[in-house]
PDB file of C-alpha atoms in Angstrom:
ATOM      1  CA  ARG V  23     298.574-104.808  51.450  1.00  0.00           C
ATOM      2  CA  SER V  24     298.760-108.361  52.749  1.00  0.00           C
ATOM      3  CA  GLU V  25     300.589-107.149  55.858  1.00  0.00           C
ATOM      4  CA  LYS V  26     297.868-104.564  56.470  1.00  0.00           C
ATOM      5  CA  ARG V  27     295.153-107.229  56.089  1.00  0.00           C
ATOM      6  CA  ALA V  28     297.007-109.531  58.454  1.00  0.00           C
ATOM      7  CA  LEU V  29     297.264-106.758  61.050  1.00  0.00           C
ATOM      8  CA  GLU V  30     293.566-105.899  60.686  1.00  0.00           C
ATOM      9  CA  LYS V  31     292.619-109.581  61.005  1.00  0.00           C
ATOM     10  CA  ASN V  32     294.828-109.898  64.095  1.00  0.00           C
ATOM     11  CA  ASN V  33     293.262-106.790  65.661  1.00  0.00           C
ATOM     12  CA  ASN V  34     289.770-108.157  64.957  1.00  0.00           C
ATOM     13  CA  LYS V  35     290.687-111.411  66.714  1.00  0.00           C
ATOM     14  CA  LYS V  36     291.971-109.435  69.699  1.00  0.00           C
ATOM     15  CA  HIS V  37     288.711-107.480  69.916  1.00  0.00           C
ATOM     16  CA  VAL V  38     286.670-110.687  69.771  1.00  0.00           C
ATOM     17  CA  LEU V  39     288.801-112.305  72.489  1.00  0.00           C
ATOM     18  CA  ILE V  40     288.502-109.211  74.678  1.00  0.00           C
ATOM     19  CA  SER V  41     284.723-109.291  74.184  1.00  0.00           C
ATOM     20  CA  PHE V  42     284.509-112.926  75.323  1.00  0.00           C
ATOM     21  CA  PHE V  43     286.815-112.284  78.259  1.00  0.00           C
ATOM     22  CA  SER V  44     284.753-109.256  79.308  1.00  0.00           C
ATOM     23  CA  LEU V  45     281.487-111.157  78.905  1.00  0.00           C
ATOM     24  CA  TYR V  46     282.678-114.086  81.035  1.00  0.00           C
ATOM     25  CA  PHE V  47     283.950-111.927  83.885  1.00  0.00           C
ATOM     26  CA  GLY V  48     281.041-109.488  83.612  1.00  0.00           C
ATOM     27  CA  CYS V  49     278.577-112.350  84.090  1.00  0.00           C
ATOM     28  CA  TYR V  50     280.796-113.753  86.857  1.00  0.00           C
ATOM     29  CA  LEU V  51     280.776-110.374  88.634  1.00  0.00           C
ATOM     30  CA  PHE V  52     277.016-110.003  88.226  1.00  0.00           C
ATOM     31  CA  GLY V  53     276.518-113.440  89.757  1.00  0.00           C
ATOM     32  CA  ARG V  54     278.801-112.593  92.673  1.00  0.00           C
ATOM     33  CA  LEU V  55     276.839-109.381  93.275  1.00  0.00           C
ATOM     34  CA  ILE V  56     273.505-111.190  93.479  1.00  0.00           C
ATOM     35  CA  GLY V  57     275.008-114.247  95.210  1.00  0.00           C
ATOM     36  CA  ILE V  58     274.797-112.976  98.780  1.00  0.00           C
ATOM     37  CA  PRO V  59     271.155-111.856  98.629  1.00  0.00           C
ATOM     38  CA  LEU V  60     270.334-115.038  96.714  1.00  0.00           C
ATOM     39  CA  SER V  61     271.968-117.226  99.362  1.00  0.00           C
ATOM     40  CA  THR V  62     269.631-115.803 102.024  1.00  0.00           C
ATOM     41  CA  VAL V  63     266.560-117.190 100.236  1.00  0.00           C
ATOM     42  CA  VAL V  64     267.895-120.233  98.369  1.00  0.00           C
ATOM     43  CA  SER V  65     269.605-123.249  99.947  1.00  0.00           C
ATOM     44  CA  PRO V  66     273.234-124.093  99.100  1.00  0.00           C
ATOM     45  CA  ASP V  67     272.040-127.429  97.674  1.00  0.00           C
ATOM     46  CA  THR V  68     269.802-125.660  95.160  1.00  0.00           C
ATOM     47  CA  ILE V  69     272.449-123.087  94.272  1.00  0.00           C
ATOM     48  CA  LEU V  70     275.092-125.779  93.728  1.00  0.00           C
ATOM     49  CA  CYS V  71     272.807-127.989  91.650  1.00  0.00           C
ATOM     50  CA  SER V  72     271.718-125.004  89.540  1.00  0.00           C
ATOM     51  CA  SER V  73     275.321-123.884  89.065  1.00  0.00           C
ATOM     52  CA  LEU V  74     276.474-127.363  88.073  1.00  0.00           C
ATOM     53  CA  ALA V  75     273.519-127.672  85.687  1.00  0.00           C
ATOM     54  CA  GLY V  76     274.314-124.287  84.118  1.00  0.00           C
ATOM     55  CA  CYS V  77     277.958-125.236  83.645  1.00  0.00           C
ATOM     56  CA  LEU V  78     277.007-128.636  82.200  1.00  0.00           C
ATOM     57  CA  ILE V  79     274.458-127.132  79.795  1.00  0.00           C
ATOM     58  CA  SER V  80     276.888-124.507  78.552  1.00  0.00           C
ATOM     59  CA  SER V  81     279.711-127.039  78.139  1.00  0.00           C
ATOM     60  CA  LEU V  82     277.414-129.478  76.293  1.00  0.00           C
ATOM     61  CA  PHE V  83     276.285-126.707  73.946  1.00  0.00           C
ATOM     62  CA  LEU V  84     279.933-125.789  73.385  1.00  0.00           C
ATOM     63  CA  VAL V  85     280.747-129.395  72.487  1.00  0.00           C
ATOM     64  CA  ILE V  86     277.814-129.649  70.093  1.00  0.00           C
ATOM     65  CA  PHE V  87     277.655-126.128  68.614  1.00  0.00           C
ATOM     66  CA  GLY V  88     280.892-124.536  69.856  1.00  0.00           C
ATOM     67  CA  LEU V  89     282.069-123.035  66.612  1.00  0.00           C
ATOM     68  CA  ASP V  90     278.855-121.041  66.147  1.00  0.00           C
ATOM     69  CA  ALA V  91     279.668-117.489  67.281  1.00  0.00           C
ATOM     70  CA  ILE V  92     276.273-116.796  68.881  1.00  0.00           C
ATOM     71  CA  ILE V  93     276.275-120.070  70.836  1.00  0.00           C
ATOM     72  CA  LEU V  94     279.859-119.449  71.906  1.00  0.00           C
ATOM     73  CA  PHE V  95     278.904-115.976  73.120  1.00  0.00           C
ATOM     74  CA  ILE V  96     275.828-117.184  75.060  1.00  0.00           C
ATOM     75  CA  CYS V  97     277.650-120.169  76.572  1.00  0.00           C
ATOM     76  CA  THR V  98     280.566-118.001  77.655  1.00  0.00           C
ATOM     77  CA  GLY V  99     278.190-115.754  79.603  1.00  0.00           C
ATOM     78  CA  LEU V 100     276.278-118.701  81.064  1.00  0.00           C
ATOM     79  CA  MET V 101     279.509-120.378  82.134  1.00  0.00           C
ATOM     80  CA  GLY V 102     280.728-117.201  83.855  1.00  0.00           C
ATOM     81  CA  PHE V 103     277.414-116.734  85.647  1.00  0.00           C
ATOM     82  CA  SER V 104     277.157-120.398  86.680  1.00  0.00           C
ATOM     83  CA  THR V 105     280.756-120.717  87.825  1.00  0.00           C
ATOM     84  CA  CYS V 106     280.628-117.803  90.256  1.00  0.00           C
ATOM     85  CA  PHE V 107     278.408-119.644  92.741  1.00  0.00           C
ATOM     86  CA  LEU V 108     280.376-122.893  92.960  1.00  0.00           C
ATOM     87  CA  PHE V 109     283.117-122.055  95.450  1.00  0.00           C
ATOM     88  CA  PRO V 110     281.171-119.985  98.018  1.00  0.00           C
ATOM     89  CA  SER V 111     278.139-122.281  97.898  1.00  0.00           C
ATOM     90  CA  GLY V 112     280.441-125.303  98.095  1.00  0.00           C
ATOM     91  CA  ILE V 113     281.969-124.025 101.321  1.00  0.00           C
ATOM     92  CA  THR V 114     278.521-123.262 102.755  1.00  0.00           C
ATOM     93  CA  TRP V 115     277.291-126.707 101.745  1.00  0.00           C
ATOM     94  CA  LEU V 116     280.327-128.381 103.334  1.00  0.00           C
ATOM     95  CA  THR V 117     279.988-126.569 106.650  1.00  0.00           C
ATOM     96  CA  LYS V 118     276.280-127.392 106.718  1.00  0.00           C
ATOM     97  CA  ASN V 119     276.586-131.074 105.830  1.00  0.00           C
ATOM     98  CA  ILE V 120     279.947-132.274 107.141  1.00  0.00           C
ATOM     99  CA  GLN V 121     281.011-131.442 110.658  1.00  0.00           C
ATOM    100  CA  ASP V 122     284.607-132.706 110.424  1.00  0.00           C
ATOM    101  CA  LEU V 123     285.976-130.734 107.475  1.00  0.00           C
ATOM    102  CA  LYS V 124     289.419-132.361 107.719  1.00  0.00           C
ATOM    103  CA  GLN V 125     288.004-135.348 105.854  1.00  0.00           C
ATOM    104  CA  VAL V 126     287.138-133.308 102.777  1.00  0.00           C
ATOM    105  CA  SER V 127     289.859-130.667 102.793  1.00  0.00           C
ATOM    106  CA  PHE V 128     291.578-132.578  99.971  1.00  0.00           C
ATOM    107  CA  VAL V 129     288.746-131.426  97.689  1.00  0.00           C
ATOM    108  CA  PHE V 130     289.899-127.822  97.984  1.00  0.00           C
ATOM    109  CA  ILE V 131     293.555-128.766  97.563  1.00  0.00           C
ATOM    110  CA  GLY V 132     292.640-130.734  94.440  1.00  0.00           C
ATOM    111  CA  SER V 133     290.585-127.828  93.161  1.00  0.00           C
ATOM    112  CA  ASN V 134     293.519-125.439  93.415  1.00  0.00           C
ATOM    113  CA  ALA V 135     295.846-127.947  91.753  1.00  0.00           C
ATOM    114  CA  ALA V 136     293.381-128.286  88.888  1.00  0.00           C
ATOM    115  CA  ASN V 137     293.271-124.503  88.503  1.00  0.00           C
ATOM    116  CA  CYS V 138     297.038-124.574  87.975  1.00  0.00           C
ATOM    117  CA  VAL V 139     296.986-127.433  85.452  1.00  0.00           C
ATOM    118  CA  PHE V 140     293.880-126.663  83.412  1.00  0.00           C
ATOM    119  CA  PRO V 141     295.136-123.537  81.554  1.00  0.00           C
ATOM    120  CA  PHE V 142     298.298-125.300  80.377  1.00  0.00           C
ATOM    121  CA  LEU V 143     296.384-128.404  79.335  1.00  0.00           C
ATOM    122  CA  ALA V 144     293.719-126.357  77.533  1.00  0.00           C
ATOM    123  CA  SER V 145     296.385-124.333  75.726  1.00  0.00           C
ATOM    124  CA  HIS V 146     298.184-127.475  74.614  1.00  0.00           C
ATOM    125  CA  LEU V 147     294.959-129.111  73.420  1.00  0.00           C
ATOM    126  CA  PHE V 148     293.904-125.945  71.591  1.00  0.00           C
ATOM    127  CA  ASN V 149     297.226-125.675  69.766  1.00  0.00           C
ATOM    128  CA  GLU V 150     297.449-129.388  68.937  1.00  0.00           C
ATOM    129  CA  PHE V 151     293.821-130.304  68.213  1.00  0.00           C
ATOM    130  CA  GLY V 152     291.786-127.088  67.929  1.00  0.00           C
ATOM    131  CA  PRO V 153     289.101-125.418  70.025  1.00  0.00           C
ATOM    132  CA  GLU V 154     286.777-128.438  70.011  1.00  0.00           C
ATOM    133  CA  SER V 155     289.226-130.315  72.232  1.00  0.00           C
ATOM    134  CA  VAL V 156     289.017-127.572  74.866  1.00  0.00           C
ATOM    135  CA  PHE V 157     285.218-127.773  74.765  1.00  0.00           C
ATOM    136  CA  ASN V 158     285.444-131.531  75.276  1.00  0.00           C
ATOM    137  CA  LEU V 159     287.864-131.070  78.181  1.00  0.00           C
ATOM    138  CA  THR V 160     285.527-128.519  79.763  1.00  0.00           C
ATOM    139  CA  CYS V 161     282.567-130.878  79.451  1.00  0.00           C
ATOM    140  CA  ALA V 162     284.573-133.790  80.883  1.00  0.00           C
ATOM    141  CA  THR V 163     285.709-131.750  83.882  1.00  0.00           C
ATOM    142  CA  GLU V 164     282.131-130.617  84.458  1.00  0.00           C
ATOM    143  CA  VAL V 165     280.922-134.219  84.473  1.00  0.00           C
ATOM    144  CA  ALA V 166     283.735-135.050  86.917  1.00  0.00           C
ATOM    145  CA  SER V 167     282.611-132.144  89.157  1.00  0.00           C
ATOM    146  CA  ILE V 168     279.058-133.455  89.183  1.00  0.00           C
ATOM    147  CA  ILE V 169     280.284-136.946  90.073  1.00  0.00           C
ATOM    148  CA  CYS V 170     282.387-135.489  92.917  1.00  0.00           C
ATOM    149  CA  PHE V 171     279.372-133.576  94.216  1.00  0.00           C
ATOM    150  CA  LEU V 172     277.208-136.713  94.125  1.00  0.00           C
ATOM    151  CA  ILE V 173     279.901-138.610  96.043  1.00  0.00           C
ATOM    152  CA  MET V 174     280.062-135.787  98.587  1.00  0.00           C
ATOM    153  CA  ILE V 175     276.276-136.004  99.045  1.00  0.00           C
ATOM    154  CA  LEU V 176     276.553-139.752  99.676  1.00  0.00           C
ATOM    155  CA  VAL V 177     279.406-139.242 102.159  1.00  0.00           C
ATOM    156  CA  SER V 178     277.520-136.534 104.031  1.00  0.00           C
ATOM    157  CA  ARG V 179     274.425-138.724 104.299  1.00  0.00           C
ATOM    158  CA  LYS V 180     276.522-141.595 105.607  1.00  0.00           C
ATOM    159  CA  LEU V 181     278.278-139.362 108.157  1.00  0.00           C
ATOM    160  CA  ASN V 182     275.083-137.687 109.321  1.00  0.00           C
ATOM    161  CA  LYS V 183     273.158-140.903 110.011  1.00  0.00           C
TER     162      LYS V 183
END
């Protein structure tokens, strides 16, 4: 009986994880589908600021209320939807605001390096300290992204004077 309960509990966890995974990428896909028409009427600055705000709000809610299933579900969807606009709008913003892209190409190299490191770091933190540590890491990286964007705005204003 205990083995059967353990298997059922494991299967339930798998279904929950699949639901969150599907929600995140479903919202990401929806955002990508509306992204091109949206970019024809909304500036890259507005899209980027809205995306960063959405990511920050969802990560802050995860830090504060992350173990609540409903909040976790909503924030997962919001994070997927908000994240989908960052890369394409970032490229559009860069080409619009900085003429010599060689100066900022390190941003994209750093971004790809972070994508390689983050899953391993998150997994380690989750196993060692629990899910709250991953929420904190997500919030910290979001704050760092906002700081990088603010620095990029300052650099573009200085270069375009």
